[in-house]
């Protein structure tokens, strides 16, 4: 393995690092190299994080091993306990999701996450992508550096084979743990590692290096497509994050699907499969004009409204929810992260009478007379007139005094809720900023 100083250039100029440390061979070598690097470059600031998944009977022993090793190397260690529920996506994927959620939680501003994936891992990842039928983005496998929210994610060992890491560990007499689950070939990655790659390497000794080159070339092609499609994508994405779909009708299937993939990735979601893209095109974009299509993608919902595509978090139905607001001078927190409603003195709304209990609800029926109109109109027609998408009509808080609808907060005020004098009130809805909103 090259001299220790060669790794310094692979840190992309970052001096504050959070190092994922499982205690296994790979992460032990990574951490050891960084500790040696710190001796040469004192400006390097290291923290390690160990994820306790609780899946092995030896997990507590592993955590103690990591704690002792970090004490010996004089660097702080975070031990994060996570819950892994594999019922939906399987144990491997669920553990990875929990692990990276913990990494994101502990990353500090300006700090880079560093993990120990190497060339053999890259080979396994590409073979798994082939098994799933992935396109160039999936076959690009793991980049050496990529964005992780407002931080960066570095993999400085991708150019090294696992045998090189073993040689380093033995030469420096390092100690590490062995995860017994790595031998369990019921897991796809272990099956490829234990039974497939050894045969490939026996036939073609440089197979892993060739795979790494192929992955890099796929990555370059994806980067080129990103650059070529950036202007088109920017023109389609609206201020609210939705995608204008009318122009897609005149595009080739390849260009259309490439833009859809990038829009979904822009919203922080995994790249969809080709089958999912076909379903989006048939069942959502090209559904009949008066339909309200909805397609579930993981934990998200894909919906269409007025020739725009929306990617939304799935939320439970709140139609039947009635929230008492006993003291309107105190903010009321809405369920399911819908935000907070706040009442302030001075505004267009009348104050409630003493015998009128104040509630927040999420459904109303019948004709509604709103301020600025002489006649009543069905509330469904009002939602359409104010361009409120169908899914938001049952998430928009409605202010009631007794059984009387006073206002759809932020949308309209009824005649029954209009203040007659200057001593009225205002009610504001402070929506929760979602992860998706932050990515816009």
Tab-separated table of C-alpha atoms in Angstrom:
chain	number	residue	atom	x	y	z
A	1	UNK	CA	0.000	0.000	0.000
A	2	UNK	CA	1.349	3.475	-0.845
A	3	UNK	CA	2.857	5.710	1.776
A	4	UNK	CA	0.506	7.091	4.413
A	5	UNK	CA	0.773	10.607	3.002
A	6	UNK	CA	-0.955	9.440	-0.217
A	7	UNK	CA	-4.235	9.349	1.696
A	8	UNK	CA	-4.021	13.028	2.569
A	9	UNK	CA	-4.867	14.064	-0.997
A	10	UNK	CA	-7.887	11.753	-0.957
A	11	UNK	CA	-9.465	13.700	1.897
A	12	UNK	CA	-10.375	16.496	-0.556
A	13	UNK	CA	-9.002	19.189	1.737
A	14	UNK	CA	-11.254	18.257	4.678
A	15	UNK	CA	-9.568	18.380	8.083
A	16	UNK	CA	-12.554	17.506	10.294
A	17	UNK	CA	-13.560	13.878	9.848
A	18	UNK	CA	-16.207	11.598	11.331
A	19	UNK	CA	-14.951	8.052	10.735
A	20	UNK	CA	-17.380	5.118	10.581
A	21	UNK	CA	-15.747	2.488	12.794
A	22	UNK	CA	-17.331	-0.968	13.037
A	23	UNK	CA	-14.243	-2.555	14.564
A	24	UNK	CA	-13.792	-4.868	11.568
A	25	UNK	CA	-10.664	-5.159	9.451
A	26	UNK	CA	-11.530	-2.485	6.895
A	27	UNK	CA	-12.531	0.298	9.262
A	28	UNK	CA	-9.676	-0.574	11.634
A	29	UNK	CA	-7.128	-0.072	8.855
A	30	UNK	CA	-8.837	3.151	7.779
A	31	UNK	CA	-8.827	4.556	11.293
A	32	UNK	CA	-5.234	3.481	11.919
A	33	UNK	CA	-4.045	5.199	8.720
A	34	UNK	CA	-5.880	8.376	9.713
A	35	UNK	CA	-4.376	8.301	13.201
A	36	UNK	CA	-0.894	8.038	11.657
A	37	UNK	CA	-1.818	10.810	9.242
A	38	UNK	CA	-2.828	13.002	12.177
A	39	UNK	CA	0.706	12.719	13.563
A	40	UNK	CA	2.025	14.252	10.339
A	41	UNK	CA	-0.775	16.784	9.907
A	42	UNK	CA	-1.820	18.065	13.368
A	43	UNK	CA	-4.651	20.140	11.838
A	44	UNK	CA	-6.534	16.876	11.212
A	45	UNK	CA	-9.402	16.458	13.677
A	46	UNK	CA	-10.790	12.939	14.010
A	47	UNK	CA	-13.923	11.547	15.630
A	48	UNK	CA	-15.070	7.939	15.314
A	49	UNK	CA	-18.622	6.611	15.401
A	50	UNK	CA	-19.613	3.008	16.128
A	51	UNK	CA	-23.141	1.842	15.281
A	52	UNK	CA	-24.564	-0.724	17.698
A	53	UNK	CA	-27.213	-2.514	15.614
A	54	UNK	CA	-28.042	-5.051	18.310
A	55	UNK	CA	-28.279	-7.832	15.713
A	56	UNK	CA	-25.444	-10.000	17.050
A	57	UNK	CA	-25.047	-11.521	20.525
A	58	UNK	CA	-21.499	-10.125	20.394
A	59	UNK	CA	-22.549	-6.526	19.661
A	60	UNK	CA	-21.748	-5.303	23.172
A	61	UNK	CA	-18.268	-6.895	22.975
A	62	UNK	CA	-17.658	-5.121	19.663
A	63	UNK	CA	-18.646	-1.790	21.173
A	64	UNK	CA	-16.209	-2.326	24.082
A	65	UNK	CA	-13.429	-3.270	21.657
A	66	UNK	CA	-13.976	-0.076	19.674
A	67	UNK	CA	-14.055	2.014	22.836
A	68	UNK	CA	-10.748	0.573	24.044
A	69	UNK	CA	-9.067	0.982	20.651
A	70	UNK	CA	-10.147	4.619	20.414
A	71	UNK	CA	-8.849	5.269	23.916
A	72	UNK	CA	-5.505	3.757	22.894
A	73	UNK	CA	-5.403	5.979	19.804
A	74	UNK	CA	-6.613	9.020	21.747
A	75	UNK	CA	-9.645	9.980	19.735
A	76	UNK	CA	-13.282	10.434	20.762
A	77	UNK	CA	-15.794	7.697	19.969
A	78	UNK	CA	-19.561	7.997	19.633
A	79	UNK	CA	-21.446	4.723	20.224
A	80	UNK	CA	-24.891	5.009	18.663
A	81	UNK	CA	-27.596	2.434	19.426
A	82	UNK	CA	-30.090	1.935	16.573
A	83	UNK	CA	-33.192	-0.169	16.023
A	84	UNK	CA	-33.262	-2.256	12.847
A	85	UNK	CA	-36.641	-3.336	11.480
A	86	UNK	CA	-36.132	-5.515	8.438
A	87	UNK	CA	-39.786	-6.358	7.802
A	88	UNK	CA	-40.168	-3.856	4.964
A	89	UNK	CA	-36.853	-3.781	3.107
A	90	UNK	CA	-34.851	-6.646	4.596
A	91	UNK	CA	-32.225	-6.681	7.349
A	92	UNK	CA	-29.290	-5.537	5.172
A	93	UNK	CA	-31.101	-2.505	3.751
A	94	UNK	CA	-32.751	-1.624	7.070
A	95	UNK	CA	-29.413	-1.744	8.912
A	96	UNK	CA	-27.833	0.492	6.277
A	97	UNK	CA	-30.714	2.978	6.509
A	98	UNK	CA	-30.410	3.130	10.300
A	99	UNK	CA	-26.638	3.448	10.090
A	100	UNK	CA	-26.611	6.384	7.694
A	101	UNK	CA	-29.390	8.134	9.589
A	102	UNK	CA	-27.126	8.006	12.657
A	103	UNK	CA	-24.161	9.312	10.649
A	104	UNK	CA	-26.197	12.270	9.373
A	105	UNK	CA	-27.438	13.022	12.883
A	106	UNK	CA	-23.925	13.271	14.331
A	107	UNK	CA	-22.162	15.058	11.483
A	108	UNK	CA	-21.135	18.584	12.413
A	109	UNK	CA	-21.021	21.544	9.999
A	110	UNK	CA	-17.960	21.301	7.759
A	111	UNK	CA	-17.211	17.732	8.852
A	112	UNK	CA	-16.764	14.909	6.318
A	113	UNK	CA	-18.034	11.374	6.820
A	114	UNK	CA	-15.317	8.801	6.018
A	115	UNK	CA	-16.022	5.099	5.452
A	116	UNK	CA	-13.816	2.120	4.610
A	117	UNK	CA	-15.285	0.609	1.432
A	118	UNK	CA	-12.546	-0.790	-0.804
A	119	UNK	CA	-12.107	-2.171	-4.322
A	120	UNK	CA	-13.608	-5.583	-3.496
A	121	UNK	CA	-16.667	-3.859	-2.011
A	122	UNK	CA	-16.952	-1.913	-5.253
A	123	UNK	CA	-16.956	-5.158	-7.213
A	124	UNK	CA	-19.659	-6.650	-4.977
A	125	UNK	CA	-21.783	-3.519	-5.324
A	126	UNK	CA	-21.621	-3.583	-9.114
A	127	UNK	CA	-22.547	-7.278	-9.244
A	128	UNK	CA	-25.514	-6.607	-6.954
A	129	UNK	CA	-26.545	-3.756	-9.268
A	130	UNK	CA	-26.379	-6.125	-12.249
A	131	UNK	CA	-28.559	-8.595	-10.343
A	132	UNK	CA	-31.153	-5.836	-9.812
A	133	UNK	CA	-31.038	-4.805	-13.486
A	134	UNK	CA	-29.703	-1.323	-12.662
A	135	UNK	CA	-28.826	1.252	-15.291
A	136	UNK	CA	-25.624	3.337	-15.544
A	137	UNK	CA	-26.322	5.171	-12.276
A	138	UNK	CA	-26.510	1.894	-10.351
A	139	UNK	CA	-23.561	0.401	-12.211
A	140	UNK	CA	-21.485	3.452	-11.315
A	141	UNK	CA	-21.492	1.842	-7.872
A	142	UNK	CA	-19.750	3.893	-5.175
A	143	UNK	CA	-18.034	7.220	-5.915
A	144	UNK	CA	-14.970	8.225	-3.943
A	145	UNK	CA	-16.732	11.428	-2.865
A	146	UNK	CA	-20.318	12.609	-2.918
A	147	UNK	CA	-22.573	15.060	-1.129
A	148	UNK	CA	-24.400	13.962	2.015
A	149	UNK	CA	-26.848	16.784	2.660
A	150	UNK	CA	-24.713	19.787	3.596
A	151	UNK	CA	-21.701	17.556	4.304
A	152	UNK	CA	-19.478	15.389	2.133
A	153	UNK	CA	-18.999	11.628	2.149
A	154	UNK	CA	-15.494	10.266	1.408
A	155	UNK	CA	-14.301	6.722	0.622
A	156	UNK	CA	-10.494	6.981	0.482
A	157	UNK	CA	-9.860	3.200	0.282
A	158	UNK	CA	-11.718	2.480	-2.976
A	159	UNK	CA	-8.431	2.094	-4.849
A	160	UNK	CA	-7.195	-0.724	-2.573
A	161	UNK	CA	-7.961	-4.459	-2.550
A	162	UNK	CA	-8.949	-6.182	0.668
A	163	UNK	CA	-5.726	-8.207	0.576
A	164	UNK	CA	-3.777	-4.963	0.773
A	165	UNK	CA	-5.752	-3.999	3.889
A	166	UNK	CA	-5.018	-7.390	5.447
A	167	UNK	CA	-1.310	-6.962	4.706
A	168	UNK	CA	-1.351	-3.517	6.373
A	169	UNK	CA	-3.159	-4.835	9.460
A	170	UNK	CA	-0.722	-7.731	9.893
A	171	UNK	CA	2.342	-5.555	9.321
A	172	UNK	CA	1.182	-3.109	12.017
A	173	UNK	CA	-0.132	-5.861	14.324
A	174	UNK	CA	-3.634	-4.420	14.456
A	175	UNK	CA	-6.493	-6.194	16.194
A	176	UNK	CA	-10.016	-6.277	14.831
A	177	UNK	CA	-13.304	-8.089	15.266
A	178	UNK	CA	-14.866	-10.669	12.956
A	179	UNK	CA	-18.607	-10.362	12.377
A	180	UNK	CA	-19.938	-13.917	12.238
A	181	UNK	CA	-22.797	-12.785	9.975
A	182	UNK	CA	-20.252	-12.104	7.203
A	183	UNK	CA	-20.130	-15.866	6.634
A	184	UNK	CA	-23.912	-16.189	6.237
A	185	UNK	CA	-24.511	-16.661	2.497
A	186	UNK	CA	-28.253	-16.117	2.894
A	187	UNK	CA	-27.343	-12.432	2.517
A	188	UNK	CA	-26.774	-11.494	-1.131
A	189	UNK	CA	-23.555	-9.574	-0.554
A	190	UNK	CA	-22.031	-12.412	1.466
A	191	UNK	CA	-23.037	-14.936	-1.225
A	192	UNK	CA	-21.252	-12.866	-3.867
A	193	UNK	CA	-18.223	-12.351	-1.598
A	194	UNK	CA	-17.869	-15.957	-0.481
A	195	UNK	CA	-18.902	-17.948	-3.544
A	196	UNK	CA	-18.832	-15.804	-6.691
A	197	UNK	CA	-15.877	-13.420	-6.465
A	198	UNK	CA	-13.302	-16.112	-5.517
A	199	UNK	CA	-14.170	-18.022	-8.714
A	200	UNK	CA	-14.016	-14.865	-10.803
A	201	UNK	CA	-10.666	-13.921	-9.304
A	202	UNK	CA	-9.302	-17.445	-9.825
A	203	UNK	CA	-10.174	-17.194	-13.534
A	204	UNK	CA	-9.350	-13.486	-13.956
A	205	UNK	CA	-6.970	-12.216	-11.218
A	206	UNK	CA	-7.584	-8.558	-12.074
A	207	UNK	CA	-11.373	-8.824	-12.273
A	208	UNK	CA	-11.979	-6.413	-9.355
A	209	UNK	CA	-9.761	-3.742	-10.914
A	210	UNK	CA	-11.583	-4.104	-14.252
A	211	UNK	CA	-14.937	-3.780	-12.506
A	212	UNK	CA	-13.724	-0.640	-10.750
A	213	UNK	CA	-12.788	0.861	-14.134
A	214	UNK	CA	-16.215	-0.018	-15.561
A	215	UNK	CA	-17.918	1.553	-12.542
A	216	UNK	CA	-15.827	4.692	-12.976
A	217	UNK	CA	-16.764	4.923	-16.665
A	218	UNK	CA	-20.456	4.531	-15.840
A	219	UNK	CA	-20.035	7.275	-13.273
A	220	UNK	CA	-18.462	9.563	-15.869
A	221	UNK	CA	-21.370	8.945	-18.248
A	222	UNK	CA	-23.883	9.760	-15.527
A	223	UNK	CA	-22.006	12.944	-14.670
A	224	UNK	CA	-22.023	13.949	-18.333
A	225	UNK	CA	-25.791	13.308	-18.541
A	226	UNK	CA	-26.302	15.373	-15.389
A	227	UNK	CA	-24.499	18.281	-17.020
A	228	UNK	CA	-26.303	17.954	-20.376
A	229	UNK	CA	-29.754	17.677	-18.784
A	230	UNK	CA	-29.281	20.277	-16.033
A	231	UNK	CA	-30.798	23.144	-18.045
A	232	UNK	CA	-33.808	21.100	-19.191
A	233	UNK	CA	-34.453	19.850	-15.675
A	234	UNK	CA	-34.197	23.342	-14.208
A	235	UNK	CA	-36.819	24.573	-16.689
A	236	UNK	CA	-39.240	21.816	-15.655
A	237	UNK	CA	-38.865	22.051	-11.862
A	238	UNK	CA	-41.213	24.588	-10.289
A	239	UNK	CA	-40.683	26.761	-7.195
A	240	UNK	CA	-42.687	24.289	-5.074
A	241	UNK	CA	-40.491	21.389	-6.231
A	242	UNK	CA	-43.086	19.897	-8.592
A	243	UNK	CA	-42.251	18.840	-12.147
A	244	UNK	CA	-44.047	20.353	-15.148
A	245	UNK	CA	-44.923	17.293	-17.227
A	246	UNK	CA	-46.480	18.753	-20.410
A	247	UNK	CA	-43.079	19.112	-22.188
A	248	UNK	CA	-42.310	15.433	-21.469
A	249	UNK	CA	-44.951	14.359	-23.989
A	250	UNK	CA	-42.826	15.518	-26.927
A	251	UNK	CA	-39.588	13.906	-25.755
A	252	UNK	CA	-38.049	10.545	-26.525
A	253	UNK	CA	-38.558	7.869	-23.897
A	254	UNK	CA	-34.846	7.874	-23.043
A	255	UNK	CA	-34.733	11.633	-22.409
A	256	UNK	CA	-38.050	11.622	-20.550
A	257	UNK	CA	-36.997	8.829	-18.207
A	258	UNK	CA	-33.576	10.407	-17.641
A	259	UNK	CA	-35.260	13.637	-16.518
A	260	UNK	CA	-37.727	11.791	-14.279
A	261	UNK	CA	-34.884	9.904	-12.604
A	262	UNK	CA	-32.964	13.088	-11.927
A	263	UNK	CA	-36.025	14.901	-10.583
A	264	UNK	CA	-36.712	12.039	-8.181
A	265	UNK	CA	-33.041	12.012	-7.109
A	266	UNK	CA	-33.210	15.789	-6.670
A	267	UNK	CA	-36.027	15.193	-4.191
A	268	UNK	CA	-33.687	12.993	-2.151
A	269	UNK	CA	-35.145	9.639	-3.204
A	270	UNK	CA	-33.498	6.477	-4.606
A	271	UNK	CA	-33.363	6.079	-8.366
A	272	UNK	CA	-36.530	4.270	-9.559
A	273	UNK	CA	-36.400	1.079	-11.585
A	274	UNK	CA	-37.390	1.027	-15.248
A	275	UNK	CA	-40.628	-0.709	-14.293
A	276	UNK	CA	-41.387	2.108	-11.848
A	277	UNK	CA	-40.706	4.703	-14.542
A	278	UNK	CA	-43.088	2.934	-16.912
A	279	UNK	CA	-45.762	2.912	-14.220
A	280	UNK	CA	-45.208	6.618	-13.519
A	281	UNK	CA	-45.681	7.338	-17.210
A	282	UNK	CA	-48.752	5.117	-17.699
A	283	UNK	CA	-50.555	5.316	-14.376
A	284	UNK	CA	-49.774	8.854	-13.211
A	285	UNK	CA	-48.718	11.159	-16.043
A	286	UNK	CA	-51.023	9.649	-18.679
A	287	UNK	CA	-54.009	8.801	-16.495
A	288	UNK	CA	-57.295	10.358	-17.549
A	289	UNK	CA	-57.742	14.110	-17.204
A	290	UNK	CA	-60.181	14.008	-14.259
A	291	UNK	CA	-58.258	11.373	-12.281
A	292	UNK	CA	-56.343	11.902	-9.061
A	293	UNK	CA	-53.588	9.305	-9.589
A	294	UNK	CA	-51.321	8.200	-6.763
A	295	UNK	CA	-48.364	5.814	-7.018
A	296	UNK	CA	-46.423	4.709	-3.946
A	297	UNK	CA	-42.622	4.788	-4.211
A	298	UNK	CA	-41.133	3.470	-0.989
A	299	UNK	CA	-42.325	5.829	1.734
A	300	UNK	CA	-43.327	8.491	-0.781
A	301	UNK	CA	-46.378	9.134	-2.928
A	302	UNK	CA	-46.196	10.331	-6.521
A	303	UNK	CA	-49.213	12.438	-7.544
A	304	UNK	CA	-50.311	14.554	-10.498
A	305	UNK	CA	-52.244	17.814	-10.357
A	306	UNK	CA	-52.795	20.324	-13.168
A	307	UNK	CA	-49.997	18.948	-15.344
A	308	UNK	CA	-47.492	18.907	-12.523
A	309	UNK	CA	-45.955	15.914	-10.779
A	310	UNK	CA	-45.515	15.968	-6.993
A	311	UNK	CA	-43.443	13.666	-4.776
A	312	UNK	CA	-44.900	13.719	-1.271
A	313	UNK	CA	-44.366	12.070	2.083
A	314	UNK	CA	-47.065	9.540	2.894
A	315	UNK	CA	-49.231	10.800	5.752
A	316	UNK	CA	-52.052	9.127	7.690
A	317	UNK	CA	-55.568	10.381	7.016
A	318	UNK	CA	-56.578	13.221	9.362
A	319	UNK	CA	-60.121	13.765	8.034
A	320	UNK	CA	-61.760	12.707	11.293
A	321	UNK	CA	-59.319	14.558	13.554
A	322	UNK	CA	-60.780	17.277	15.796
A	323	UNK	CA	-58.267	19.267	17.864
A	324	UNK	CA	-59.626	21.384	20.741
A	325	UNK	CA	-57.917	24.771	20.950
A	326	UNK	CA	-58.835	25.783	24.475
A	327	UNK	CA	-56.462	28.741	24.693
A	328	UNK	CA	-56.062	30.488	21.342
A	329	UNK	CA	-53.304	32.651	22.794
A	330	UNK	CA	-51.122	29.516	22.832
A	331	UNK	CA	-49.828	27.921	19.609
A	332	UNK	CA	-51.463	24.606	18.682
A	333	UNK	CA	-49.222	21.846	17.305
A	334	UNK	CA	-50.852	19.853	14.504
A	335	UNK	CA	-50.431	16.068	14.192
A	336	UNK	CA	-48.110	14.207	11.797
A	337	UNK	CA	-45.693	17.131	11.418
A	338	UNK	CA	-48.285	19.304	9.671
A	339	UNK	CA	-46.970	22.326	11.541
A	340	UNK	CA	-48.398	24.784	14.068
A	341	UNK	CA	-51.329	27.228	14.057
A	342	UNK	CA	-50.887	30.521	15.875
A	343	UNK	CA	-53.487	33.158	16.748
A	344	UNK	CA	-52.385	36.781	17.050
A	345	UNK	CA	-54.223	39.974	18.022
A	346	UNK	CA	-55.314	42.282	15.211
A	347	UNK	CA	-56.570	40.857	11.960
A	348	UNK	CA	-59.592	40.058	9.793
A	349	UNK	CA	-61.068	37.283	11.983
A	350	UNK	CA	-63.585	37.873	14.743
A	351	UNK	CA	-62.750	36.538	18.186
A	352	UNK	CA	-64.788	33.550	19.414
A	353	UNK	CA	-67.731	34.168	21.726
A	354	UNK	CA	-67.459	32.755	25.248
A	355	UNK	CA	-69.899	29.942	24.424
A	356	UNK	CA	-68.075	28.927	21.222
A	357	UNK	CA	-65.459	26.191	21.671
A	358	UNK	CA	-62.574	26.599	19.230
A	359	UNK	CA	-61.364	23.566	17.283
A	360	UNK	CA	-59.146	22.757	14.334
A	361	UNK	CA	-60.523	20.214	11.871
A	362	UNK	CA	-59.597	18.906	8.443
A	363	UNK	CA	-62.883	18.443	6.629
A	364	UNK	CA	-66.001	20.488	5.889
A	365	UNK	CA	-69.023	19.969	3.667
A	366	UNK	CA	-71.743	21.888	1.893
A	367	UNK	CA	-71.872	25.425	0.550
A	368	UNK	CA	-69.581	28.029	2.051
A	369	UNK	CA	-70.002	31.817	1.956
A	370	UNK	CA	-66.570	33.450	1.923
A	371	UNK	CA	-65.511	37.048	2.328
A	372	UNK	CA	-65.524	38.905	-0.966
A	373	UNK	CA	-68.361	36.838	-2.489
A	374	UNK	CA	-72.100	37.441	-2.451
A	375	UNK	CA	-73.218	33.846	-2.945
A	376	UNK	CA	-72.227	30.524	-1.513
A	377	UNK	CA	-70.223	27.878	-3.266
A	378	UNK	CA	-69.494	24.200	-2.626
A	379	UNK	CA	-66.268	23.828	-0.718
A	380	UNK	CA	-64.989	21.377	-3.345
A	381	UNK	CA	-65.309	24.149	-5.942
A	382	UNK	CA	-63.501	26.589	-3.644
A	383	UNK	CA	-60.569	24.193	-3.252
A	384	UNK	CA	-60.353	23.951	-7.031
A	385	UNK	CA	-60.651	27.709	-7.468
A	386	UNK	CA	-57.822	28.357	-5.018
A	387	UNK	CA	-55.715	25.651	-6.722
A	388	UNK	CA	-55.389	23.538	-3.581
A	389	UNK	CA	-54.254	20.036	-4.672
A	390	UNK	CA	-56.550	17.164	-3.599
A	391	UNK	CA	-54.081	15.786	-1.036
A	392	UNK	CA	-53.725	19.191	0.650
A	393	UNK	CA	-57.497	19.662	0.967
A	394	UNK	CA	-57.519	17.160	3.803
A	395	UNK	CA	-54.337	18.506	5.403
A	396	UNK	CA	-55.259	22.210	5.448
A	397	UNK	CA	-56.348	23.191	8.976
A	398	UNK	CA	-59.923	24.494	9.228
A	399	UNK	CA	-60.841	26.847	12.083
A	400	UNK	CA	-64.216	26.177	13.695
A	401	UNK	CA	-66.106	28.109	16.379
A	402	UNK	CA	-68.584	25.587	17.701
A	403	UNK	CA	-69.949	23.879	14.578
A	404	UNK	CA	-69.411	26.954	12.396
A	405	UNK	CA	-66.601	27.013	9.823
A	406	UNK	CA	-64.680	30.262	10.323
A	407	UNK	CA	-61.705	29.923	7.985
A	408	UNK	CA	-59.524	27.599	5.951
A	409	UNK	CA	-56.303	28.924	7.408
A	410	UNK	CA	-54.229	30.685	4.784
A	411	UNK	CA	-56.882	30.169	2.083
A	412	UNK	CA	-60.198	31.927	2.865
A	413	UNK	CA	-62.366	33.422	5.621
A	414	UNK	CA	-66.120	32.821	5.810
A	415	UNK	CA	-68.749	35.502	6.389
A	416	UNK	CA	-69.342	33.941	9.811
A	417	UNK	CA	-65.721	34.539	10.723
A	418	UNK	CA	-65.287	38.103	9.495
A	419	UNK	CA	-64.426	40.718	12.117
A	420	UNK	CA	-66.867	43.637	12.258
A	421	UNK	CA	-64.565	46.056	14.061
A	422	UNK	CA	-60.854	46.771	14.333
A	423	UNK	CA	-60.317	44.403	17.264
A	424	UNK	CA	-60.171	41.218	15.190
A	425	UNK	CA	-57.559	38.485	15.256
A	426	UNK	CA	-55.407	36.637	12.737
A	427	UNK	CA	-54.585	32.945	12.573
A	428	UNK	CA	-51.466	31.765	10.769
A	429	UNK	CA	-50.408	28.288	9.745
A	430	UNK	CA	-46.661	27.675	10.114
A	431	UNK	CA	-45.976	24.605	8.031
A	432	UNK	CA	-43.204	22.254	9.040
A	433	UNK	CA	-40.252	22.441	6.639
A	434	UNK	CA	-39.743	18.893	5.381
A	435	UNK	CA	-36.503	17.285	4.276
A	436	UNK	CA	-37.711	17.513	0.707
A	437	UNK	CA	-38.378	21.234	1.017
A	438	UNK	CA	-34.861	21.776	2.303
A	439	UNK	CA	-33.440	20.079	-0.780
A	440	UNK	CA	-35.109	22.468	-3.207
